[in-house]
Backbone as a chain_set.jsonl record, in Angstrom:
{"seq": "MKRMMYASALPALAILLWVTACGSPQKETTEEETMMEVEEAAPEEAAPSIVDIAVGSPDHGTLVTALTTAELVETLSGDGPFTVFAPTDAAFAALPEGTVASLLEPENKEQLTGILTYHVVAGNVLAADLSDGQVVETLNGKTLLVSIADGTVKINGATVTAADLSGSNGVIHVIDGVLIPE", "coords": {"N": [[55.763, 38.107, 61.832], [57.327, 40.05, 63.15], [59.414, 40.077, 61.394], [58.285, 41.204, 59.153], [57.779, 43.795, 60.045], [60.359, 44.8, 60.395], [61.23, 44.64, 57.756], [59.645, 46.546, 56.485], [60.583, 48.831, 57.647], [63.184, 49.057, 56.811], [63.419, 50.241, 54.108], [62.713, 52.904, 54.714], [64.735, 53.629, 56.476], [66.934, 53.436, 54.757], [66.354, 55.475, 52.918], [66.525, 57.695, 54.615], [69.27, 57.624, 55.333], [70.371, 58.034, 52.768], [69.44, 60.636, 52.124], [70.687, 62.135, 54.118], [73.369, 61.669, 53.504], [73.527, 62.796, 50.975], [72.957, 65.426, 51.365], [73.691, 68.981, 51.764], [77.148, 69.607, 51.689], [79.147, 69.717, 54.614], [81.226, 72.281, 55.714], [84.518, 71.96, 56.728], [85.847, 73.314, 59.631], [88.72, 75.065, 60.301], [91.193, 75.239, 62.898], [92.341, 77.759, 62.98], [90.397, 79.36, 61.702], [88.347, 79.107, 63.554], [89.508, 80.398, 65.781], [89.683, 82.983, 64.743], [86.981, 83.608, 64.501], [86.225, 83.61, 67.197], [87.813, 85.722, 68.161], [86.701, 87.834, 66.71], [84.151, 87.869, 67.753], [84.484, 88.416, 70.455], [84.913, 91.439, 72.051], [87.826, 93.507, 72.0], [89.71, 94.104, 74.916], [90.26, 97.229, 76.199], [93.358, 98.816, 76.813], [94.392, 99.969, 80.023], [94.142, 103.434, 80.987], [96.569, 105.969, 81.915], [95.592, 107.163, 84.196], [93.824, 105.176, 85.095], [95.698, 103.239, 85.796], [97.002, 104.497, 87.947], [94.823, 104.755, 89.704], [94.343, 102.074, 90.229], [96.546, 101.403, 91.72], [97.949, 100.586, 94.859], [99.663, 102.358, 96.019], [99.244, 104.985, 95.271], [97.139, 106.578, 96.191], [96.96, 109.184, 97.335], [97.9, 110.757, 95.23], [95.885, 110.259, 93.313], [93.687, 111.369, 94.658], [94.523, 114.028, 94.723], [94.654, 114.595, 91.962], [91.961, 114.366, 91.33], [90.836, 116.4, 92.918], [92.05, 118.619, 91.737], [90.818, 118.535, 89.364], [91.904, 117.138, 87.149], [91.663, 114.601, 86.225], [90.045, 113.911, 83.992], [91.45, 115.193, 81.913], [93.952, 113.834, 81.984], [93.05, 111.373, 81.337], [92.554, 111.544, 78.75], [93.468, 111.533, 75.212], [96.312, 111.99, 75.031], [99.71, 111.447, 74.032], [100.921, 111.114, 77.421], [103.533, 111.556, 79.806], [103.966, 110.629, 83.047], [105.392, 111.473, 86.074], [105.036, 109.902, 88.841], [104.427, 110.508, 92.133], [104.627, 108.561, 95.111], [102.393, 107.559, 97.816], [103.927, 107.623, 100.128], [105.826, 109.505, 99.4], [104.29, 111.851, 99.304], [103.594, 111.907, 102.0], [106.009, 112.544, 103.131], [106.282, 115.242, 102.809], [106.279, 118.518, 104.413], [104.374, 118.659, 107.443], [100.888, 119.008, 107.116], [100.943, 120.077, 104.565], [99.866, 118.615, 102.342], [97.133, 118.481, 103.047], [96.538, 121.208, 103.042], [97.007, 121.849, 100.333], [94.926, 120.477, 99.166], [92.71, 121.949, 99.728], [89.958, 123.906, 98.51], [90.562, 126.622, 97.859], [93.207, 126.507, 97.163], [93.479, 125.307, 94.731], [94.606, 126.156, 92.268], [97.359, 126.294, 92.835], [97.802, 123.597, 93.502], [97.193, 122.405, 91.05], [99.28, 123.457, 89.506], [101.474, 122.184, 90.714], [100.883, 119.481, 90.222], [100.785, 119.382, 87.378], [103.402, 119.844, 86.932], [104.515, 117.427, 87.165], [104.054, 116.147, 84.827], [104.778, 115.346, 81.479], [104.523, 116.139, 78.07], [103.996, 113.674, 75.609], [105.323, 110.357, 75.013], [107.516, 109.24, 76.994], [109.907, 107.009, 77.497], [111.959, 105.145, 79.826], [114.354, 104.441, 78.577], [114.607, 106.516, 76.825], [115.523, 108.623, 78.241], [118.283, 110.679, 79.31], [121.381, 111.364, 80.98], [121.563, 114.535, 82.414], [119.663, 115.594, 80.791], [117.07, 117.88, 80.001], [113.677, 118.307, 80.507], [110.573, 119.583, 79.397], [107.714, 120.431, 81.267], [104.083, 120.087, 81.569], [103.249, 122.379, 82.848], [104.917, 124.3, 81.928], [107.385, 124.653, 83.09], [110.711, 123.26, 83.713], [112.238, 119.976, 84.096], [115.023, 118.267, 85.507], [116.947, 115.589, 84.455], [118.849, 113.064, 85.916], [121.29, 110.562, 85.747], [122.933, 108.002, 87.291], [125.044, 105.318, 87.952], [123.076, 103.511, 87.075], [120.789, 104.438, 88.288], [117.975, 106.413, 87.979], [117.104, 109.771, 88.281], [114.763, 112.372, 88.832], [114.818, 115.675, 89.044], [116.078, 115.156, 91.485], [114.412, 113.29, 92.744], [114.067, 109.831, 93.038], [113.531, 107.437, 90.509], [111.538, 104.771, 91.017], [110.077, 102.783, 89.843], [109.729, 102.056, 86.482], [108.407, 102.868, 83.201], [105.603, 102.087, 83.152], [103.225, 101.27, 81.194], [100.4, 102.747, 79.672], [97.253, 103.161, 77.932], [97.329, 105.711, 77.013], [99.808, 106.787, 77.492], [102.705, 106.846, 79.669], [103.868, 105.862, 82.9], [106.163, 106.789, 85.392], [107.209, 105.824, 88.452], [107.986, 107.75, 91.267], [109.968, 108.659, 94.167], [109.582, 111.052, 95.46], [107.962, 114.265, 95.836], [107.63, 116.587, 93.309], [108.305, 119.934, 93.39], [107.585, 122.918, 91.878], [109.665, 125.828, 91.307]], "CA": [[55.265, 39.434, 62.0], [58.451, 40.928, 63.431], [60.201, 40.179, 60.189], [57.582, 42.111, 58.269], [57.964, 45.133, 60.589], [61.726, 45.211, 60.062], [61.312, 44.772, 56.312], [59.04, 47.818, 56.083], [61.384, 49.929, 58.2], [64.454, 49.154, 56.094], [63.436, 51.255, 53.057], [62.682, 54.238, 55.324], [66.079, 53.875, 57.001], [67.805, 53.638, 53.608], [66.068, 56.817, 52.384], [67.063, 58.653, 55.587], [70.728, 57.644, 55.182], [70.686, 58.617, 51.473], [69.192, 62.083, 52.217], [71.736, 62.69, 54.971], [74.638, 61.616, 52.778], [73.47, 63.653, 49.791], [72.664, 66.807, 51.752], [74.777, 69.932, 51.5], [78.364, 69.211, 52.403], [79.533, 70.562, 55.742], [82.589, 72.807, 55.598], [85.321, 71.717, 57.913], [86.381, 74.559, 60.172], [90.074, 74.9, 60.816], [91.425, 75.864, 64.205], [92.613, 79.176, 62.738], [89.121, 80.022, 61.448], [87.625, 79.148, 64.82], [90.13, 81.448, 66.593], [89.307, 84.278, 64.175], [85.594, 83.847, 64.86], [86.197, 83.948, 68.62], [88.371, 87.057, 68.308], [85.75, 88.804, 66.182], [82.977, 87.902, 68.613], [84.837, 89.011, 71.743], [85.543, 92.744, 71.872], [89.135, 93.635, 72.629], [89.718, 94.9, 76.127], [91.128, 98.39, 76.035], [94.402, 98.953, 77.819], [94.037, 101.018, 80.981], [94.802, 104.735, 80.832], [97.508, 106.229, 83.011], [94.78, 107.415, 85.389], [93.369, 103.865, 85.562], [96.844, 102.589, 86.443], [97.181, 105.15, 89.253], [93.68, 104.395, 90.543], [94.509, 100.678, 90.616], [97.762, 101.216, 92.505], [97.78, 100.824, 96.295], [100.647, 103.353, 96.461], [99.016, 106.298, 94.667], [95.858, 107.133, 96.651], [97.065, 110.635, 97.507], [97.998, 111.333, 93.884], [94.562, 110.185, 92.704], [92.873, 112.375, 95.351], [94.979, 115.349, 94.263], [94.217, 114.751, 90.561], [90.51, 114.566, 91.372], [90.61, 117.736, 93.477], [92.503, 119.606, 90.747], [90.02, 118.292, 88.155], [92.811, 116.75, 86.07], [91.427, 113.199, 85.859], [89.555, 113.847, 82.611], [92.556, 115.583, 81.033], [94.953, 112.769, 81.934], [92.411, 110.186, 80.767], [92.408, 111.85, 77.329], [94.309, 110.853, 74.226], [97.738, 112.065, 75.306], [100.273, 110.705, 75.153], [101.51, 111.824, 78.55], [104.457, 110.856, 80.686], [103.714, 111.113, 84.401], [106.307, 111.097, 87.151], [103.997, 109.74, 89.856], [104.893, 110.332, 93.512], [103.906, 107.591, 95.933], [101.787, 108.085, 99.047], [105.038, 107.896, 101.056], [106.45, 110.765, 98.966], [103.426, 112.93, 99.785], [103.67, 111.914, 103.459], [107.295, 113.13, 103.52], [106.19, 116.708, 102.754], [106.029, 119.084, 105.742], [103.04, 118.38, 107.982], [99.811, 119.917, 106.722], [101.096, 120.533, 103.177], [98.896, 117.948, 101.465], [95.791, 118.942, 103.444], [96.407, 122.591, 102.574], [96.91, 121.846, 98.87], [93.641, 119.902, 98.773], [91.631, 122.905, 99.996], [89.489, 124.523, 97.256], [91.22, 127.895, 97.548], [94.572, 126.247, 96.692], [93.373, 124.465, 93.535], [95.554, 126.621, 91.247], [98.692, 125.863, 93.258], [97.817, 122.141, 93.364], [97.249, 122.121, 89.604], [100.647, 123.769, 89.084], [102.372, 121.126, 91.194], [100.588, 118.226, 89.522], [101.193, 119.47, 85.968], [104.861, 119.831, 86.96], [104.873, 116.007, 87.132], [103.589, 115.582, 83.557], [105.48, 115.757, 80.27], [103.804, 115.738, 76.851], [104.691, 112.637, 74.867], [105.52, 109.043, 75.606], [108.949, 109.211, 77.285], [110.303, 105.792, 78.202], [113.218, 105.267, 80.565], [115.459, 104.353, 77.611], [114.685, 107.798, 76.119], [116.111, 109.623, 79.144], [119.745, 110.683, 79.379], [121.932, 112.173, 82.066], [121.663, 115.961, 82.105], [118.544, 115.989, 79.936], [116.069, 118.794, 80.561], [112.388, 118.073, 79.854], [109.565, 120.593, 79.734], [106.484, 119.871, 81.817], [102.857, 120.714, 81.099], [103.056, 123.72, 83.409], [105.867, 125.204, 81.294], [108.688, 124.613, 83.774], [111.52, 122.122, 83.278], [112.769, 119.001, 85.045], [116.373, 117.818, 85.177], [117.16, 114.153, 84.567], [120.227, 112.656, 86.211], [121.439, 109.106, 85.761], [124.235, 107.584, 87.814], [125.067, 103.926, 88.397], [121.817, 102.861, 86.742], [119.673, 105.056, 89.004], [117.447, 107.596, 87.303], [116.479, 110.743, 89.184], [114.088, 113.513, 88.22], [114.955, 116.753, 90.037], [116.501, 114.581, 92.758], [113.534, 112.187, 93.16], [114.481, 108.581, 92.4], [112.53, 106.634, 89.8], [111.538, 103.456, 91.667], [109.475, 101.856, 88.869], [109.698, 102.783, 85.204], [107.74, 102.357, 82.0], [104.281, 101.491, 83.343], [102.556, 101.754, 79.986], [98.951, 102.794, 79.584], [96.747, 103.406, 76.58], [97.579, 107.099, 76.62], [101.084, 107.289, 77.989], [103.559, 106.016, 80.516], [104.097, 106.349, 84.267], [107.389, 106.442, 86.106], [106.955, 106.053, 89.875], [109.106, 108.436, 91.928], [109.903, 108.655, 95.633], [109.488, 112.418, 95.985], [107.027, 115.167, 95.168], [108.357, 117.643, 92.625], [107.699, 121.241, 93.653], [108.206, 123.925, 91.003], [110.14, 127.038, 92.003]], "C": [[56.41, 40.428, 62.252], [59.277, 41.154, 62.178], [59.565, 41.174, 59.218], [57.758, 43.567, 58.724], [59.366, 45.657, 60.236], [61.873, 45.47, 58.567], [60.707, 46.091, 55.855], [59.839, 49.014, 56.6], [62.679, 50.114, 57.435], [64.438, 50.176, 54.968], [63.436, 52.679, 53.626], [64.064, 54.616, 55.854], [67.047, 54.16, 55.859], [67.603, 55.029, 53.015], [66.653, 57.881, 53.292], [68.58, 58.761, 55.455], [71.135, 58.302, 53.864], [70.519, 60.137, 51.501], [70.294, 62.746, 53.033], [73.06, 62.747, 54.227], [74.661, 62.573, 51.6], [73.181, 65.108, 50.12], [73.854, 67.705, 51.484], [76.004, 69.553, 52.322], [78.685, 70.216, 53.515], [80.983, 70.99, 55.555], [83.336, 72.494, 56.887], [85.929, 73.04, 58.355], [87.76, 74.284, 60.742], [90.18, 75.599, 62.161], [91.646, 77.365, 64.043], [91.313, 79.944, 62.507], [88.305, 80.145, 62.728], [88.183, 80.254, 65.708], [89.735, 82.825, 66.076], [87.866, 84.609, 64.536], [85.475, 84.255, 66.316], [86.712, 85.358, 68.827], [87.411, 88.126, 67.811], [84.555, 88.956, 67.11], [83.28, 88.597, 69.936], [85.497, 90.361, 71.514], [86.878, 92.8, 72.606], [89.021, 94.515, 73.864], [90.71, 96.03, 75.937], [92.158, 98.41, 77.153], [94.011, 100.071, 78.773], [94.786, 102.316, 80.682], [95.781, 104.92, 81.987], [96.756, 106.543, 84.305], [94.278, 106.092, 85.96], [94.488, 103.131, 86.299], [97.054, 103.176, 87.836], [96.059, 104.767, 90.216], [93.825, 102.962, 91.055], [95.72, 100.408, 91.492], [97.494, 101.474, 93.992], [98.7, 101.927, 96.828], [100.379, 104.765, 95.948], [97.663, 106.911, 95.027], [95.892, 108.642, 96.785], [97.14, 111.327, 96.157], [96.626, 111.352, 93.213], [93.627, 111.217, 93.337], [93.235, 113.777, 94.867], [94.532, 115.599, 92.822], [92.715, 115.019, 90.484], [90.187, 115.974, 91.854], [90.971, 118.816, 92.472], [91.734, 119.487, 89.428], [90.897, 117.995, 86.927], [92.579, 115.316, 85.595], [90.991, 113.091, 84.403], [90.664, 114.176, 81.614], [93.546, 114.437, 80.871], [94.357, 111.426, 81.508], [92.227, 110.353, 79.264], [93.435, 111.144, 76.478], [95.799, 110.864, 74.544], [98.546, 112.026, 74.028], [100.897, 111.632, 76.197], [102.534, 110.925, 79.225], [104.275, 111.472, 82.056], [104.794, 110.572, 85.325], [105.436, 111.1, 88.403], [104.577, 109.515, 91.25], [104.011, 109.33, 94.262], [103.254, 108.294, 97.127], [102.873, 108.448, 100.063], [105.74, 109.205, 100.695], [105.611, 111.957, 99.438], [103.5, 113.051, 101.303], [104.967, 112.554, 103.959], [107.303, 114.657, 103.424], [105.95, 117.245, 104.166], [104.564, 118.879, 106.166], [102.032, 119.454, 107.563], [99.86, 120.363, 105.268], [100.023, 119.927, 102.27], [97.485, 118.43, 101.774], [95.539, 120.353, 102.939], [96.218, 122.645, 101.059], [95.555, 121.342, 98.387], [92.455, 120.824, 99.07], [91.263, 123.63, 98.706], [90.216, 125.822, 96.882], [92.651, 127.718, 97.039], [94.612, 125.383, 95.422], [94.398, 124.868, 92.468], [96.978, 126.173, 91.582], [98.84, 124.347, 93.109], [97.946, 121.74, 91.899], [98.65, 122.375, 89.065], [101.638, 122.692, 89.497], [102.142, 119.835, 90.412], [101.015, 118.263, 88.057], [102.711, 119.562, 85.826], [105.389, 118.397, 86.918], [104.547, 115.353, 85.792], [104.343, 116.203, 82.387], [104.638, 115.297, 79.078], [104.647, 114.711, 76.108], [104.849, 111.372, 75.677], [107.019, 108.862, 75.839], [109.273, 107.977, 78.122], [111.647, 105.999, 78.887], [114.417, 105.254, 79.619], [115.639, 105.657, 76.835], [115.359, 108.882, 76.955], [117.627, 109.517, 79.141], [120.199, 111.618, 80.483], [122.084, 113.622, 81.613], [120.538, 116.481, 81.223], [117.58, 116.903, 80.698], [114.779, 118.566, 79.776], [111.379, 119.113, 80.34], [108.277, 119.914, 80.177], [105.263, 120.613, 81.269], [102.63, 122.105, 81.707], [104.088, 124.722, 82.893], [107.231, 125.252, 81.943], [109.431, 123.348, 83.339], [111.941, 121.236, 84.444], [114.147, 118.582, 84.561], [116.493, 116.321, 85.452], [118.621, 113.914, 84.92], [120.255, 111.136, 86.317], [122.848, 108.791, 86.226], [124.113, 106.17, 88.35], [123.725, 103.223, 88.182], [120.593, 103.426, 87.452], [119.266, 106.334, 88.294], [116.772, 108.481, 88.346], [115.891, 111.876, 88.361], [114.065, 114.608, 89.274], [115.286, 116.2, 91.42], [115.612, 113.459, 93.274], [113.91, 110.945, 92.356], [113.298, 107.884, 91.726], [112.628, 105.223, 90.377], [110.881, 102.376, 90.803], [109.299, 102.644, 87.58], [108.836, 102.073, 84.173], [106.447, 101.572, 82.268], [103.405, 102.057, 82.231], [101.043, 101.661, 80.089], [98.546, 103.096, 78.155], [97.071, 104.805, 76.088], [98.873, 107.664, 77.197], [101.801, 106.298, 78.88], [103.716, 106.687, 81.88], [105.46, 105.871, 84.735], [107.122, 106.801, 87.568], [108.197, 106.689, 90.487], [108.875, 108.505, 93.428], [109.858, 110.047, 96.252], [108.464, 113.228, 95.201], [107.848, 116.302, 94.578], [107.619, 118.97, 92.839], [108.372, 122.269, 92.749], [108.639, 125.152, 91.798], [109.161, 128.169, 91.808]], "O": [[56.459, 41.5, 61.65], [59.771, 42.253, 61.924], [60.277, 41.909, 58.534], [57.872, 44.467, 57.892], [59.527, 46.809, 59.831], [62.56, 46.406, 58.159], [61.217, 46.7, 54.915], [59.763, 50.1, 56.026], [63.224, 51.218, 57.408], [65.393, 50.945, 54.869], [64.092, 53.563, 53.075], [64.512, 55.754, 55.71], [67.897, 55.041, 55.983], [68.573, 55.692, 52.648], [67.218, 58.863, 52.812], [69.123, 59.866, 55.463], [72.119, 59.04, 53.82], [71.36, 60.858, 50.963], [70.779, 63.815, 52.664], [73.785, 63.739, 54.302], [75.717, 63.108, 51.262], [73.163, 65.945, 49.218], [74.902, 67.245, 51.029], [75.898, 69.221, 53.503], [78.504, 71.422, 53.347], [81.856, 70.168, 55.273], [82.841, 72.736, 57.988], [86.462, 73.791, 57.539], [87.942, 73.383, 61.561], [89.355, 76.445, 62.507], [91.191, 78.154, 64.871], [91.133, 81.04, 63.039], [87.651, 81.161, 62.961], [87.411, 80.983, 66.33], [89.479, 83.735, 66.864], [87.554, 85.76, 64.843], [84.702, 85.156, 66.642], [86.12, 86.123, 69.587], [87.308, 89.198, 68.406], [84.005, 90.049, 67.242], [82.422, 89.292, 70.48], [86.533, 90.435, 70.853], [87.042, 92.222, 73.681], [88.33, 95.534, 73.86], [91.86, 95.807, 75.559], [91.86, 98.064, 78.296], [93.358, 101.03, 78.36], [95.915, 102.298, 80.19], [95.811, 104.12, 82.922], [97.236, 106.221, 85.392], [94.301, 105.898, 87.175], [94.243, 102.477, 87.313], [97.26, 102.436, 88.798], [96.304, 104.49, 91.39], [93.465, 102.675, 92.197], [95.899, 99.285, 91.962], [96.875, 102.479, 94.341], [98.534, 102.379, 97.961], [101.197, 105.659, 96.164], [97.105, 107.682, 94.246], [94.942, 109.316, 96.387], [96.516, 112.369, 95.957], [96.247, 112.355, 92.608], [92.857, 111.868, 92.63], [92.357, 114.608, 94.632], [94.081, 116.698, 92.497], [92.262, 115.813, 89.66], [89.356, 116.661, 91.261], [90.271, 119.823, 92.367], [91.973, 120.249, 88.492], [90.671, 118.516, 85.834], [93.235, 114.865, 84.656], [91.517, 112.262, 83.66], [90.797, 113.509, 80.588], [93.937, 114.103, 79.752], [95.088, 110.45, 81.338], [91.797, 109.425, 78.579], [94.172, 110.278, 76.948], [96.479, 109.857, 74.349], [98.086, 112.542, 73.01], [101.329, 112.747, 75.907], [102.415, 109.7, 79.216], [104.409, 112.685, 82.223], [105.07, 109.372, 85.352], [105.133, 112.156, 88.958], [105.151, 108.461, 91.523], [102.799, 109.276, 94.057], [103.526, 109.461, 97.407], [102.762, 109.449, 100.77], [106.196, 109.931, 101.578], [106.155, 112.953, 99.914], [103.473, 114.158, 101.842], [105.019, 113.05, 105.085], [108.235, 115.299, 103.908], [105.469, 116.51, 105.029], [103.65, 118.922, 105.342], [102.304, 120.651, 107.651], [98.905, 120.971, 104.783], [99.355, 120.642, 101.523], [96.724, 118.751, 100.861], [94.447, 120.658, 102.46], [95.376, 123.39, 100.559], [95.088, 121.736, 97.318], [91.322, 120.513, 98.703], [92.136, 123.94, 97.896], [90.453, 126.078, 95.702], [93.249, 128.67, 96.537], [95.646, 124.806, 95.085], [94.995, 123.999, 91.832], [97.713, 125.725, 90.702], [99.874, 123.864, 92.647], [98.716, 120.843, 91.556], [99.155, 121.596, 88.256], [102.53, 122.329, 88.731], [103.094, 119.177, 89.992], [101.552, 117.279, 87.547], [103.246, 119.38, 84.733], [106.573, 118.177, 86.664], [104.736, 114.148, 85.627], [104.521, 117.419, 82.315], [104.103, 114.189, 79.084], [105.863, 114.859, 75.992], [104.547, 111.329, 76.87], [107.72, 108.373, 74.953], [108.95, 107.915, 79.308], [112.383, 106.929, 78.556], [115.388, 105.978, 79.838], [116.697, 105.887, 76.25], [115.724, 109.937, 76.434], [118.191, 108.433, 78.993], [119.485, 112.545, 80.867], [122.661, 113.899, 80.562], [120.47, 117.677, 80.941], [117.321, 116.708, 81.885], [114.772, 118.62, 78.546], [111.338, 119.47, 81.517], [107.811, 118.959, 79.556], [105.394, 121.634, 80.594], [101.899, 122.916, 81.139], [104.135, 125.861, 83.359], [108.154, 125.846, 81.384], [108.861, 122.476, 82.684], [111.996, 121.664, 85.597], [114.411, 118.545, 83.359], [116.179, 115.852, 86.546], [119.52, 114.486, 84.304], [119.365, 110.516, 86.899], [123.829, 109.247, 85.64], [123.194, 105.859, 89.107], [123.295, 102.431, 89.02], [119.48, 102.946, 87.242], [120.087, 107.216, 88.04], [115.987, 108.017, 89.173], [116.442, 112.281, 87.338], [113.373, 114.487, 90.285], [114.814, 116.732, 92.425], [116.028, 112.732, 94.176], [114.052, 111.008, 91.135], [112.216, 107.762, 92.3], [113.657, 104.56, 90.249], [111.112, 101.185, 91.015], [108.783, 103.762, 87.588], [108.576, 100.872, 84.253], [106.228, 100.515, 81.677], [102.91, 103.18, 82.323], [100.484, 100.655, 80.526], [99.392, 103.264, 77.278], [97.085, 105.057, 74.883], [99.01, 108.876, 77.367], [101.547, 105.094, 78.852], [103.698, 107.912, 81.994], [105.858, 104.727, 84.514], [106.84, 107.958, 87.881], [109.317, 106.232, 90.26], [107.742, 108.422, 93.902], [110.077, 110.194, 97.454], [108.145, 112.913, 94.055], [108.667, 116.908, 95.269], [106.443, 119.095, 92.5], [109.583, 122.475, 92.835], [108.054, 125.474, 92.832], [109.38, 129.269, 92.315]]}, "num_chains": 1, "name": "protein.A"}
């Protein structure tokens, strides 16, 4: 009886194997094709803007507050490119007592905007593009003087402490002083 059961199952098994073997051939996927499919499926992460970089920095809280107060966040999040000489919180703290608080008051928005736009240059200016004695025009129409000595870059006397922080719409150079236009 068992032999008869196996004998009747054998033709069914043979047909199943034949159908499987004769079915449409499966295309072998190469590793390169698999990587391309993954890349197409996963959207590319956009690089952070210069504002995003400042917001993410533990040393630029005062700058971010000032940019927000002056309503410059949207502008500096735009296409650009912009080069920002970004003073640290310590640089703002070194200003005479009460200066930052005064600048953040609504009635001083125009003055704050003038100071902040004095820290921004149109274009993507990397450290390698700067030269000793170079004069660069800022967004507020005034100029900054670049000085380079013994490998130290200064902008109107403020030392560049970190250079070439690249964002999607420009570059940031961290400076240790607040630039005040005349």
